[in-house]
Coordinates of C-alpha atoms in Angstrom, one line a residue:
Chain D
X1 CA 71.5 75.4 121.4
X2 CA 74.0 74.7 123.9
X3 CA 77.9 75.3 122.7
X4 CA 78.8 73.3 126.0
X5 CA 77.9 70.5 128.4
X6 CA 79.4 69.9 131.4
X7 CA 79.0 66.7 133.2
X8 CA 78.3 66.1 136.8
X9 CA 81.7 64.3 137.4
X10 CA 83.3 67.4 136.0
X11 CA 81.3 70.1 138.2
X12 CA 81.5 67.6 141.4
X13 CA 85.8 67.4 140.9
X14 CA 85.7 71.1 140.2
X15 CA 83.2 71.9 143.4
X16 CA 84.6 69.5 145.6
X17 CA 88.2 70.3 144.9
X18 CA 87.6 73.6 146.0
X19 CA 86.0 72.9 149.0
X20 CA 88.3 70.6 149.8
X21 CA 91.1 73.5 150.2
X22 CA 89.0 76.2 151.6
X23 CA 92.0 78.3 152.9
X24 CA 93.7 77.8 149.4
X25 CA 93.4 78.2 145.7
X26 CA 93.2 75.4 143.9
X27 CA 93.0 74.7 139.8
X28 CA 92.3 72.0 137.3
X29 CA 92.4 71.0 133.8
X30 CA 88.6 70.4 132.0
X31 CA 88.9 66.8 129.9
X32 CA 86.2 66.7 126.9
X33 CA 85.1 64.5 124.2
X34 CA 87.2 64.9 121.2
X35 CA 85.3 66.3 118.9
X36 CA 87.2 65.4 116.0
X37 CA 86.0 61.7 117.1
X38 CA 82.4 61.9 117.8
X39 CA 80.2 61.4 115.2
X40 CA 78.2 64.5 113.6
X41 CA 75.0 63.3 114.7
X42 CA 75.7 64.2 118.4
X43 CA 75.6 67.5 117.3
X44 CA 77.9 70.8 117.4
X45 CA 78.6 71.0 121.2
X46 CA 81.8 70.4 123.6
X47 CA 81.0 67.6 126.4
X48 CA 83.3 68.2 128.9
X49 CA 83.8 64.6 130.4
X50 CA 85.9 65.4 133.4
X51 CA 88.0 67.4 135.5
X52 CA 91.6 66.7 136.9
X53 CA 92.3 68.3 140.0
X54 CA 95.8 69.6 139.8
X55 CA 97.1 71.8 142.7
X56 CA 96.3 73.2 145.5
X57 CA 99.9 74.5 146.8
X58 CA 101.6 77.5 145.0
X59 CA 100.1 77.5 141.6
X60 CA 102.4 80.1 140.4
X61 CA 105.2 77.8 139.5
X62 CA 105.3 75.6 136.2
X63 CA 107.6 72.5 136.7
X64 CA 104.8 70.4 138.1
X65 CA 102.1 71.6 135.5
X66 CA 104.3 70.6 132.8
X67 CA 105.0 67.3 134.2
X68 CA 101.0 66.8 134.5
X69 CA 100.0 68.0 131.7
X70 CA 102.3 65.7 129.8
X71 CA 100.9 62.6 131.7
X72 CA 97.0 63.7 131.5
X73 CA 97.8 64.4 127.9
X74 CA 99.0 61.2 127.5
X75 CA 96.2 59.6 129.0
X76 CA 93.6 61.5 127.4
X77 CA 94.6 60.7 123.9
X78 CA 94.7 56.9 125.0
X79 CA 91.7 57.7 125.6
X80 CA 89.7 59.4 123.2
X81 CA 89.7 62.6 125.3
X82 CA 91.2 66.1 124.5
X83 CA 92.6 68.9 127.4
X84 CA 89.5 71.4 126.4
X85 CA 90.1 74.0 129.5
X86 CA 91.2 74.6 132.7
X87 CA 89.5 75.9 135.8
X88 CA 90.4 77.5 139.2
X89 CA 89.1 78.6 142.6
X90 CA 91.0 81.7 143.9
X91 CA 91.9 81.8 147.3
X92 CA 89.7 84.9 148.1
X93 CA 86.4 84.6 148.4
X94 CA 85.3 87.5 146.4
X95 CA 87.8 87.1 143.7
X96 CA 86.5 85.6 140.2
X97 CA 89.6 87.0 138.0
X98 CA 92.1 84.7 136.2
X99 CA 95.4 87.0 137.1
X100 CA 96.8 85.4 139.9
X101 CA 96.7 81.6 139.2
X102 CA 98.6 80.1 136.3
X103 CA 96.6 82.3 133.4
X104 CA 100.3 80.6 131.9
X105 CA 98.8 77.5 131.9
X106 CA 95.3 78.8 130.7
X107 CA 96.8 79.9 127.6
X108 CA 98.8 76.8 127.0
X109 CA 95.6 74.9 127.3
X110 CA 94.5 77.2 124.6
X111 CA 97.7 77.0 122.1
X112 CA 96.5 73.3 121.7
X113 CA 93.0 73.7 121.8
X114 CA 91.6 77.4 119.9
X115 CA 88.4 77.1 121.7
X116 CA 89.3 75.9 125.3
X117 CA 87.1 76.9 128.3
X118 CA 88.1 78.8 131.7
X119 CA 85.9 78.0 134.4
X120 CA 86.3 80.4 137.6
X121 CA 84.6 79.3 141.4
X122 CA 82.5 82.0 142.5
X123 CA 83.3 81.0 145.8
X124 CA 80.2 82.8 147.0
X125 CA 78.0 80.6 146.0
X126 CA 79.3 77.5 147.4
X127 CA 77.1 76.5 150.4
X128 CA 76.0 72.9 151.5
X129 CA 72.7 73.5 150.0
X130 CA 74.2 73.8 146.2
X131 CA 71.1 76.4 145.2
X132 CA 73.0 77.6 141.7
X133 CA 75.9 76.9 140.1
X134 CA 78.6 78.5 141.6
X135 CA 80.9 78.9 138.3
X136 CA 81.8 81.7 135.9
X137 CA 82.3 79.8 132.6
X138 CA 84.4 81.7 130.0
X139 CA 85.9 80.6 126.4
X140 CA 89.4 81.5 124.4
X141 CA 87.8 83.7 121.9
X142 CA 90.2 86.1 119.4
X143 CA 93.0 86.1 122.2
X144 CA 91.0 86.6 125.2
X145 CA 89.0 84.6 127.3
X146 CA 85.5 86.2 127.0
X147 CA 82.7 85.2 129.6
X148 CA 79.7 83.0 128.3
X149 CA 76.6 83.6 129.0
X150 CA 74.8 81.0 131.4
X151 CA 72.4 80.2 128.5
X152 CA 75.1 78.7 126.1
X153 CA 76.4 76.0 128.0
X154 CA 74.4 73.1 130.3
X155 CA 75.3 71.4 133.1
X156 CA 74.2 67.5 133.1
X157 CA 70.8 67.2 135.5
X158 CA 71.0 66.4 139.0
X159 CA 74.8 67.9 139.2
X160 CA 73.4 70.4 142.3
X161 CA 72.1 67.5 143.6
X162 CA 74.8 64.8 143.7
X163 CA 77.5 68.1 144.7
X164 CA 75.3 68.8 147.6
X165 CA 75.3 65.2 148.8
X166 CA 79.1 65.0 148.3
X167 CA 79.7 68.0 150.0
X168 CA 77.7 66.8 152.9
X169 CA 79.7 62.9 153.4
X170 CA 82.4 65.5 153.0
X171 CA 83.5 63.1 150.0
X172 CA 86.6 65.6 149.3
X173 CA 88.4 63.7 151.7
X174 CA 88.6 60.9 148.5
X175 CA 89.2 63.1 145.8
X176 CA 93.1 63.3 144.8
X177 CA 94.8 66.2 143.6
X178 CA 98.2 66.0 141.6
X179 CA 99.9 67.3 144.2
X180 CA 98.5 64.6 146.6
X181 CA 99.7 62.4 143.9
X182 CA 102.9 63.5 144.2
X183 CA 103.1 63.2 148.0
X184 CA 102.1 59.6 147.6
X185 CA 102.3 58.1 143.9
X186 CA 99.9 55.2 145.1
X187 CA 96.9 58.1 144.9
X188 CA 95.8 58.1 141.3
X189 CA 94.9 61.4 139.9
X190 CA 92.4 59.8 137.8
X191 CA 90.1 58.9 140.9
X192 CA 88.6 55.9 139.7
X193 CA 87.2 55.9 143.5
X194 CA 85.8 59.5 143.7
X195 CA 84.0 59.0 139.9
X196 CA 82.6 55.9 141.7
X197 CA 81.2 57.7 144.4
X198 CA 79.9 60.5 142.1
X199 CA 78.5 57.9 139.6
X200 CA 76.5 56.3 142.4
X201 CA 74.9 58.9 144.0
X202 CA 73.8 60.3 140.4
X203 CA 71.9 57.1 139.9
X204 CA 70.3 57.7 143.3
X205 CA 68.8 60.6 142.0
X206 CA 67.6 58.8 139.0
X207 CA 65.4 60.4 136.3
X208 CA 63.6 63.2 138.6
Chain A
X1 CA 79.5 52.0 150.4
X2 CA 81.9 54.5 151.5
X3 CA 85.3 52.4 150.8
X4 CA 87.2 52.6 153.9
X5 CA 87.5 56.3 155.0
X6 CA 85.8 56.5 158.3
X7 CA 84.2 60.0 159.0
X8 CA 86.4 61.9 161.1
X9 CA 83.9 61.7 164.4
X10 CA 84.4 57.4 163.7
X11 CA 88.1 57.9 163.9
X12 CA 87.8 60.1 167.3
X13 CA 85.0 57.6 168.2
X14 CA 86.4 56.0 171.6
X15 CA 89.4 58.0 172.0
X16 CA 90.0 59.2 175.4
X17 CA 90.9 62.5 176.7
X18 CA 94.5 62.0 177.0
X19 CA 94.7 60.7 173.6
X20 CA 92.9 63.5 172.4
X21 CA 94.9 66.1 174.4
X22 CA 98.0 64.3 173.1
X23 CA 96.6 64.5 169.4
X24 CA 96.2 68.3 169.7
X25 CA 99.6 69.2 171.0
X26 CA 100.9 67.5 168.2
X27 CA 99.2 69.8 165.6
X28 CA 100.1 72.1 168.1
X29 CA 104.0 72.0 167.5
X30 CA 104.0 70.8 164.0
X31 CA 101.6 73.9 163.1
X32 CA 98.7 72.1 161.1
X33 CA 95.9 73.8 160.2
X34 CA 93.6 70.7 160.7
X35 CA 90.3 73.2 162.0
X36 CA 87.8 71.0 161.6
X37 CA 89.0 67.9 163.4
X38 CA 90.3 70.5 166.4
X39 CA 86.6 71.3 166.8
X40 CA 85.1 68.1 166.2
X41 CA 87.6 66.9 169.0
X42 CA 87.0 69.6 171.3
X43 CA 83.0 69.4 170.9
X44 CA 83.2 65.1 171.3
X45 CA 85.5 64.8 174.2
X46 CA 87.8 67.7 175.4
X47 CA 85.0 70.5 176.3
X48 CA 83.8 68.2 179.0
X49 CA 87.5 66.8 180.3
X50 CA 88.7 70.4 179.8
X51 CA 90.1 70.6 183.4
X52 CA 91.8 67.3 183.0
X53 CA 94.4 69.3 181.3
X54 CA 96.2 71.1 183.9
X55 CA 98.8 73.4 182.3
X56 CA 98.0 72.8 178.6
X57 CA 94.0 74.4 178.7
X58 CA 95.3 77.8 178.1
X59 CA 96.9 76.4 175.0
X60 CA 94.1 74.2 174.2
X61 CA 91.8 77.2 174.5
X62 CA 93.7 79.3 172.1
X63 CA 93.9 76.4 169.9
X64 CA 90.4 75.7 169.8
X65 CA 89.9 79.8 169.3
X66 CA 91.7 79.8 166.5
X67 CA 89.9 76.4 165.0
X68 CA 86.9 77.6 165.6
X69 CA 87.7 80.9 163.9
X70 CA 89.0 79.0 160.9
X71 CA 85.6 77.1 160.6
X72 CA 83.2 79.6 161.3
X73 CA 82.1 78.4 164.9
X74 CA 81.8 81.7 166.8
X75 CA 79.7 80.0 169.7
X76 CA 82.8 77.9 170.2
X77 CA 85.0 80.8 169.6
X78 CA 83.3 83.1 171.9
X79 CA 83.4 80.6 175.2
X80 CA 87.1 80.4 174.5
X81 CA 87.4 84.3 174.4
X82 CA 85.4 84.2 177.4
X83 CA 87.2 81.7 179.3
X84 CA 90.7 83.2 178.1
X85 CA 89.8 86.6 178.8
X86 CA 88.8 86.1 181.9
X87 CA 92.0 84.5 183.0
X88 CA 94.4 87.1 181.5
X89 CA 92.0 90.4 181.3
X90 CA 94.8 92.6 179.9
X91 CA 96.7 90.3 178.3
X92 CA 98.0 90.8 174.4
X93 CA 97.8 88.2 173.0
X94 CA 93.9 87.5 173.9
X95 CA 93.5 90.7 172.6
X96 CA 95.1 89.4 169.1
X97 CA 92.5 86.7 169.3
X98 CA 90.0 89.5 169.8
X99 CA 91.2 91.1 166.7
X100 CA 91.1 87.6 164.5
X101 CA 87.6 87.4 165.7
X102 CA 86.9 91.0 164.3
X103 CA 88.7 89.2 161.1
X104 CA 86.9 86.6 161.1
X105 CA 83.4 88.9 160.9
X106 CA 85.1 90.9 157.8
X107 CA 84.9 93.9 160.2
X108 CA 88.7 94.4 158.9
X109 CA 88.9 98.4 160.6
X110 CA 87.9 97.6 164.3
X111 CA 90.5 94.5 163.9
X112 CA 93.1 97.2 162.5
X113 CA 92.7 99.6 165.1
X114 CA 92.6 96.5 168.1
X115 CA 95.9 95.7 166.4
X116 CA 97.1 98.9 166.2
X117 CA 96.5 99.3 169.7
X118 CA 98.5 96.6 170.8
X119 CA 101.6 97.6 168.3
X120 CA 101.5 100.4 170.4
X121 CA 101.5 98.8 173.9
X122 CA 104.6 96.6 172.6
X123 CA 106.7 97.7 169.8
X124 CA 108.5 94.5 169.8
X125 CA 105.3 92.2 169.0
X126 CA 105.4 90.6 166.5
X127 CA 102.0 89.0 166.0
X128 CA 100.3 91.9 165.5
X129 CA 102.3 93.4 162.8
X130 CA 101.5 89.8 160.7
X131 CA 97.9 89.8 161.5
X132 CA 98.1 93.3 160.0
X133 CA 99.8 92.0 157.0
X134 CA 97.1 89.5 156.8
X135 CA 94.3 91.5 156.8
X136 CA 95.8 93.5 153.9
X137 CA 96.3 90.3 151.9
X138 CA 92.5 88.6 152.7
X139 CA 91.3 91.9 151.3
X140 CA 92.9 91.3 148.3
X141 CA 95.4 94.4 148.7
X142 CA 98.3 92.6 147.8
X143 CA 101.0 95.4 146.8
X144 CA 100.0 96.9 150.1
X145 CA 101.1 93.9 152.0
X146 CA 103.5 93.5 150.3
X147 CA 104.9 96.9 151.5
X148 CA 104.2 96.4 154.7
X149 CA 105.9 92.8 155.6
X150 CA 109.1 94.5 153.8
X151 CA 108.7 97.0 156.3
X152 CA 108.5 94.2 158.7
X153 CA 110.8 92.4 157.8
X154 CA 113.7 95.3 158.0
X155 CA 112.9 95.3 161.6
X156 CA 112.4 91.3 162.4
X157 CA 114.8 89.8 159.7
X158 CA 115.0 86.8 160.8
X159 CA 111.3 85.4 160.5
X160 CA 110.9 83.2 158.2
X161 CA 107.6 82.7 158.3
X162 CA 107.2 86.7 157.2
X163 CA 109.9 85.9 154.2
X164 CA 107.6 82.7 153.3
X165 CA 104.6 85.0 153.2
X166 CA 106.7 87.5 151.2
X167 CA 107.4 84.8 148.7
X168 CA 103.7 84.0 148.5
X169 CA 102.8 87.4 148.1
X170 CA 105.2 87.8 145.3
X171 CA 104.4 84.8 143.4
X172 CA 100.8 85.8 143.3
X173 CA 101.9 89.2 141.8
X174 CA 104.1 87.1 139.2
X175 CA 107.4 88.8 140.8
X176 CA 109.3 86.1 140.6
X177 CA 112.9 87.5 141.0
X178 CA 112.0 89.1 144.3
X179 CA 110.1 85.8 145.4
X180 CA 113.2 83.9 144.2
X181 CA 115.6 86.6 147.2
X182 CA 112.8 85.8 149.9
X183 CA 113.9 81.7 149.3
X184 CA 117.5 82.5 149.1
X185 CA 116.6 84.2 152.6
X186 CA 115.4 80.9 153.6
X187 CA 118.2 78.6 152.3
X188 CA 120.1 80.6 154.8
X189 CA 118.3 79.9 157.2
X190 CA 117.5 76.6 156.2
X191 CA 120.3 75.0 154.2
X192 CA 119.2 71.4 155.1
X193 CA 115.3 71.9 154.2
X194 CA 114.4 69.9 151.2
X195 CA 111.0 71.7 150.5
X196 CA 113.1 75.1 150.2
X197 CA 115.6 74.2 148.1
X198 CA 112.3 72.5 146.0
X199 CA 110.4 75.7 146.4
X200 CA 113.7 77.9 145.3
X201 CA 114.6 75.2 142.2
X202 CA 110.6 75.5 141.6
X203 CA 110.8 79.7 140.9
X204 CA 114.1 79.6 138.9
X205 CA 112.5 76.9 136.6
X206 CA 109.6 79.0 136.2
X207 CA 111.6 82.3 135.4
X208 CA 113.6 80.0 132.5
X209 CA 116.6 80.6 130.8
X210 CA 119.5 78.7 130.7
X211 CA 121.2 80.1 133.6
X212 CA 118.1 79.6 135.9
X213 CA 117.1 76.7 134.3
X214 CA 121.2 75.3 135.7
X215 CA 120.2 76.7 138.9
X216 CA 117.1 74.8 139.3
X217 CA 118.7 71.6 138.1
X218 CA 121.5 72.6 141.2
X219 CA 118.6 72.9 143.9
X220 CA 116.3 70.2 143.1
X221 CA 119.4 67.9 143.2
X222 CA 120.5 69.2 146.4
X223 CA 116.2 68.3 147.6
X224 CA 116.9 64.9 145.9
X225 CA 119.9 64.6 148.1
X226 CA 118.4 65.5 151.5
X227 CA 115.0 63.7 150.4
X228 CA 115.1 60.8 148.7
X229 CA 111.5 60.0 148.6
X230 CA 110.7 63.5 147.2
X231 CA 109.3 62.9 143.6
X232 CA 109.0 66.6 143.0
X233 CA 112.5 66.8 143.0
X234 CA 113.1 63.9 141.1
X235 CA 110.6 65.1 138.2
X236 CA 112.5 68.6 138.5
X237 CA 115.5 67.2 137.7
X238 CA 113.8 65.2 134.7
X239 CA 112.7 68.6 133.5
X240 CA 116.0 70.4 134.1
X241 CA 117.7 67.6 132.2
X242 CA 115.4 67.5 129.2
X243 CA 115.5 71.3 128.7
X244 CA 119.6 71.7 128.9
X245 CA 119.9 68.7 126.8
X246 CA 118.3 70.7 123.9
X247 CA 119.3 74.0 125.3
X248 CA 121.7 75.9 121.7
X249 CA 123.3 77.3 125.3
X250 CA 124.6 73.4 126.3
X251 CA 128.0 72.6 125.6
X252 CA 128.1 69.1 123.8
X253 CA 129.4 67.3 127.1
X254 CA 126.6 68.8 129.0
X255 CA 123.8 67.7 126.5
X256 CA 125.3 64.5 126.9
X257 CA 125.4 64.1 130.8
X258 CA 121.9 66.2 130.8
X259 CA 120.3 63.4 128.5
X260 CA 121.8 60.2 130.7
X261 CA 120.2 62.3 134.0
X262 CA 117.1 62.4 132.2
X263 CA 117.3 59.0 131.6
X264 CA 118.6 57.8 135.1
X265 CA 114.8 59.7 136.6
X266 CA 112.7 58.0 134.4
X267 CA 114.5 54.8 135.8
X268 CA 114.0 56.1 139.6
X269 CA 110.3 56.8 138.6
X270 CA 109.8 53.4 137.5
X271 CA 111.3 51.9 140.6
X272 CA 109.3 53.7 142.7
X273 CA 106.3 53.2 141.1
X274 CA 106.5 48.9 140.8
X275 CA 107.6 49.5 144.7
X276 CA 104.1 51.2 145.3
X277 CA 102.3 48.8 143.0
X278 CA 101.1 51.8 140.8
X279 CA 99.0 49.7 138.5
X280 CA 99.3 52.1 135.2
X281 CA 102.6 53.7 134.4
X282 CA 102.9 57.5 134.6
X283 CA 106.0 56.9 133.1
X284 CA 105.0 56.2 129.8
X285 CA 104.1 59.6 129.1
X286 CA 107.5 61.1 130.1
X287 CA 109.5 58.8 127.5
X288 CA 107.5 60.7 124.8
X289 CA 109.6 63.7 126.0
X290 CA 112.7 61.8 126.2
X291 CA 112.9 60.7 123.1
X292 CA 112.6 63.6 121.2
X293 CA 115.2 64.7 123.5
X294 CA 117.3 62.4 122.0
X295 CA 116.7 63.0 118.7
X296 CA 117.8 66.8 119.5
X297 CA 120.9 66.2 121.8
X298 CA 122.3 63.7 118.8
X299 CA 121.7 66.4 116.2

C-alpha cells in the first residue's frame, strides 16, 4: 500500500525543470491534495498534484522564496491544495544530498506540513530515453528527512513515457520558473500551457 | 499543437550566414551561455560559410569549442581543436581548450597538469588559474576552491568574475558573511549595477536581523532606483518593509514609514501587473501579509 502518489504533471515539472537548467541547480515546491478534504474512501495516501518550479539562480537566498511561497500558498488553499514538499536538482551531477540548496526552505515546508516530502534528481539517470525514475524520494520523519523506499510511493502510469516525449520537443522551453516569472510577470508560474502540453501527450499514451 | 514556440532549427531556418555570424558575436560579447543554439547554428549554416568570416573564425572556432564542450559534441569539438591547433600550434590558450576538453571527459588530473603547465609558461594567466578553480568546484570540492580563488584573488584583485564565483562558492557553503564582502567587492566595482546591489540586498536579507534586514531595505532601494522594471527589488523592499514594521528594534516613526513603503509596493505591483494584463492577481496574496502588519505596527 502506497503512502504516496505522484502524478505525471508533478514528475514532468520536476524532470523538465531540471533539464531545462542543465548547468544549474534548480528546486521546487511539491503541491498535493489536501488530505484533510478528500474523502476517506480514497484511501490513506498523499497525491501529490503538482510541482511549482521555483528557481534556478542562487537558491541560497530567502527573499524570493518567501515572496513565493506566500503567493503559491495562497493559491493552493483557493484551491483545495496543500504545499506537501519540496524538491531539487543539485547542480553536480553526482550529488543527491539536500545540504547545499535551501534545506531552509525544506524545513519550512515541513513546519506547516509534519509529513512533507523531499524529492532529490539523481541527475544520473536522466537521459532522453527516461528508462527509471530518476528521483530519490524522502519524507520529514522525527526531525529528519529519511529516504523512502521505492516501494512506498507510485508514480502515475505512462509518467516515463510522456517525460521522454517532452524531453525530446524539448518542451522545457515552455515551462516557467518563478524566477522567469519574475523577469517577466506576464509568464505565470502556474503553467496552464506546459500542464496542457503534459495533459495531452498523457492521453496519447492512453490506457497501455 | 505546439502553441507558438518554433524549435530553435525553425527560428535559424532561412537565416543567412551573416545574420548568423552577427548572432554569435552577440552572445559573444554579452557572454551567454546559449550552447545548444551555437551548435545548432554552426552545424545548419556557419560550418559550410566558415571562411566567409574573415577575421572572426578564430573566434567563432573557439566559440563553437566551447559550445560544443558544453553540450557534449566532441566530434564538433575535436574539428575545432583541430582547426585551432593547427593555426596556433603553441599557443596557450588552445592549450586551455585542450584542458576543458580533458574536463569535459571527467579526466580532471591530465586537465590539472595541462593547466598547470601552462601556469607555468605564464605566471600572469589568468585563465588557467580559474579553470583550475573550476575543476575543484565540478568535483564537488568546494572548501578547496574556495581556498584556491582567495589565493587568486590576492594576486588578481580586481576580477570580478573570480569574486562572483567566490560569492557562489560561499553561498553554497552557507557562508553568508564572507559571500556578503565578495558583493561589497563588487559594489565597488560596480556601484551603478542593479543586479549587485539586488544580489548584496538579497544575502543581508537572508542573514536577518534588524541591522541587515536596514541594509537590505538600503540596497534593494538603490536596485529599484537604477532599475525600475526590476520586481525583485520591488518585492525586496515589500519584505524589508513588512519585517521592520513589526521589528520590537523599529522606532515608532520607522514602523510607520516602513508600513506606508509596504503599502506604496503592493500599489507598484498592481500597476505593473494591469499594465502586463496579468489575468490573476499575485497581489492578493501579499495583502494577507500586510494586514497583519498593520495590526502589529498599530499595537
Amino acid at each position: 500500500m502506497a503512502d504516496m502518489k505522484l502524478s505525471v504533471r508533478a514528475y514532468s515539472k520536476i524532470i523538465l525543470h531540471a533539464a531545462k537548467y542543465p548547468h544549474c541547480a534548480v528546486n521546487g515546491v511539491l503541491l498535493a491534495e489536501d488530505p484533510k478534504s478528500k474523502d476517506s474512501k480514497k484511501g490513506k495516501g498523499l497525491y501529490i498534484t503538482d510541482a511549482i518550479p521555483l528557481f534556478h539562480i542562487c537558491l541560497q537566498v530567502t527573499p524570493m522564496a518567501e515572496i513565493a511561497l506566500t503567493q503559491i500558498d495562497h493559491m493552493a488553499s483557493n484551491s483545495g491544495l496543500i504545499i506537501a514538499g519540496y524538491y531539487l536538482a543539485n547542480e553536480n551531477i553526482k550529488d543527491v544530498g539536500i545540504e547545499r540548496a535551501g534545506p531552509r526552505i525544506a524545513e519550512k515546508i515541513a513546519e506547516n506540513y509534519s509529513n512533507a516530502y523531499l524529492i532529490v534528481v539523481d541527475n544520473q539517470h536522466l537521459t532522453l530515453n527516461m528508462d527509471s525514475f530518476a528521483i530519490v524520494v524522502s519524507q520529514y520523519v522525527d526531525g529528519k528527512w529519511k529516504t523512502k523506499e521505492r516501494s512506498s510511493y507510485t508514480v502515475e502510469k505512462n509518467a516515463l513515457d510522456v517525460v521522454a516525449g517532452l524531453l525530446q520537443q524539448r518542451a522545457y522551453d515552455e515551462l516557467v520558473d518563478f524566477d522567469n516569472h519574475l523577469d517577466n510577470i506576464s509568464l505565470s508560474w502556474k503553467n496552464p500551457h506546459f500542464n496542457k502540453l503534459v495533459e495531452d501527450l498523457a492521453e496519447t499514451f492512453g490506457d497501455q | 499543437m505546439r502553441g507558438s514556440r518554433k524549435s530553435t532549427s525553425a527560428i535559424f531556418e532561412g537565416m543567412s550566414w551573416s545574420d548568423a555570424r552577427d548572432l554569435l558575436r552577440l552572445w559573444r560579447e554579452d557572454n551567454e551561455r546559449k550552447s545548444q543554439d551555437v551548435v545548432n547554428l554552426w552545424e545548419t549554416i556557419l560550418s559550410k560559410n566558415i571562411f566567409k568570416l574573415g577575421d572572426e573564425r578564430l573566434l567563432v572556432l573557439e566559440q563553437v569549442c566551447l559550445a560544443s564542450l558544453d553540450t557534449n559534441r566532441l566530434d564538433i569539438a575535436d574539428k575545432c581543436l583541430q582547426s585551432l591547433a593547427a593555426e596556433f600550434p603553441s599557443s596557450l590558450r588552445v592549450r586551455k581548450l585542450q584542458a576543458l576538453k580533458l574536463e569535459t571527459l571527467e579526466k580532471y588530473d591530465e586537465a590539472l597538469e595541462l593547466l598547470d603547465s601552462i601556469i607555468k609558461r605564464d605566471e600572469t594567466n589568468a585563465a588557467p588559474r580559474k579553470r583550475r578553480v573550476a575543476i575543484l568546484r565540478a568535483k564537488g570540492k568546494h572548501s578547496e576552491a574556495i581556498k584556491e580563488l582567495t589565493d587568486y584573488l590576492k594576486k588578481f584583485m580586481s576580477d570580478q568574475e573570480g569574486w562572483q564565483e567566490l560569492c557562489d562558492l560561499y553561498l553554497l557553503e552557507q557562508d553568508y558573511a564572507r559571500a556578503a564582502f565578495c558583493m561589497e567587492e563588487l559594489i565597488l566595482h560596480n556601484p551603478h549595477n542593479h543586479l549587485i546591489h539586488q544580489r548584496y540586498a538579497d544575502i543581508r536579507y537572508t542573514q536577518g536581523g534588524f541591522e541587515n534586514i536596514e541594509l537590505a531595505r538600503a540596497h534593494y532601494s538603490l536596485a529599484f532606483k537604477l532599475n525600475p522594471s526590476s520586481i525583485r527589488a520591488l518585492y525586496g523592499i515589500f519584505l524589508c518593509a513588512t519585517n521592520i514594521a513589526v521589528s520590537p528594534k523599529a522606532t515608532s516613526p520607522k514602523r510607520k514609514e516602513a508600513t506606508k513603503l509596504a503599502n506604496w509596493v503592493i500599489k507598484e505591483l498592481s500597476k505593473r501587473q494591469e499594465r502586463q494584463n496579468v489575468e490573476d492577481s499575485q497581489v492578493a496574496a501579499l495583502e494577507g501579509l500586510i494586514s497583519s502588519v498593520q495590526l502589529a505596527a498599530s499595537a
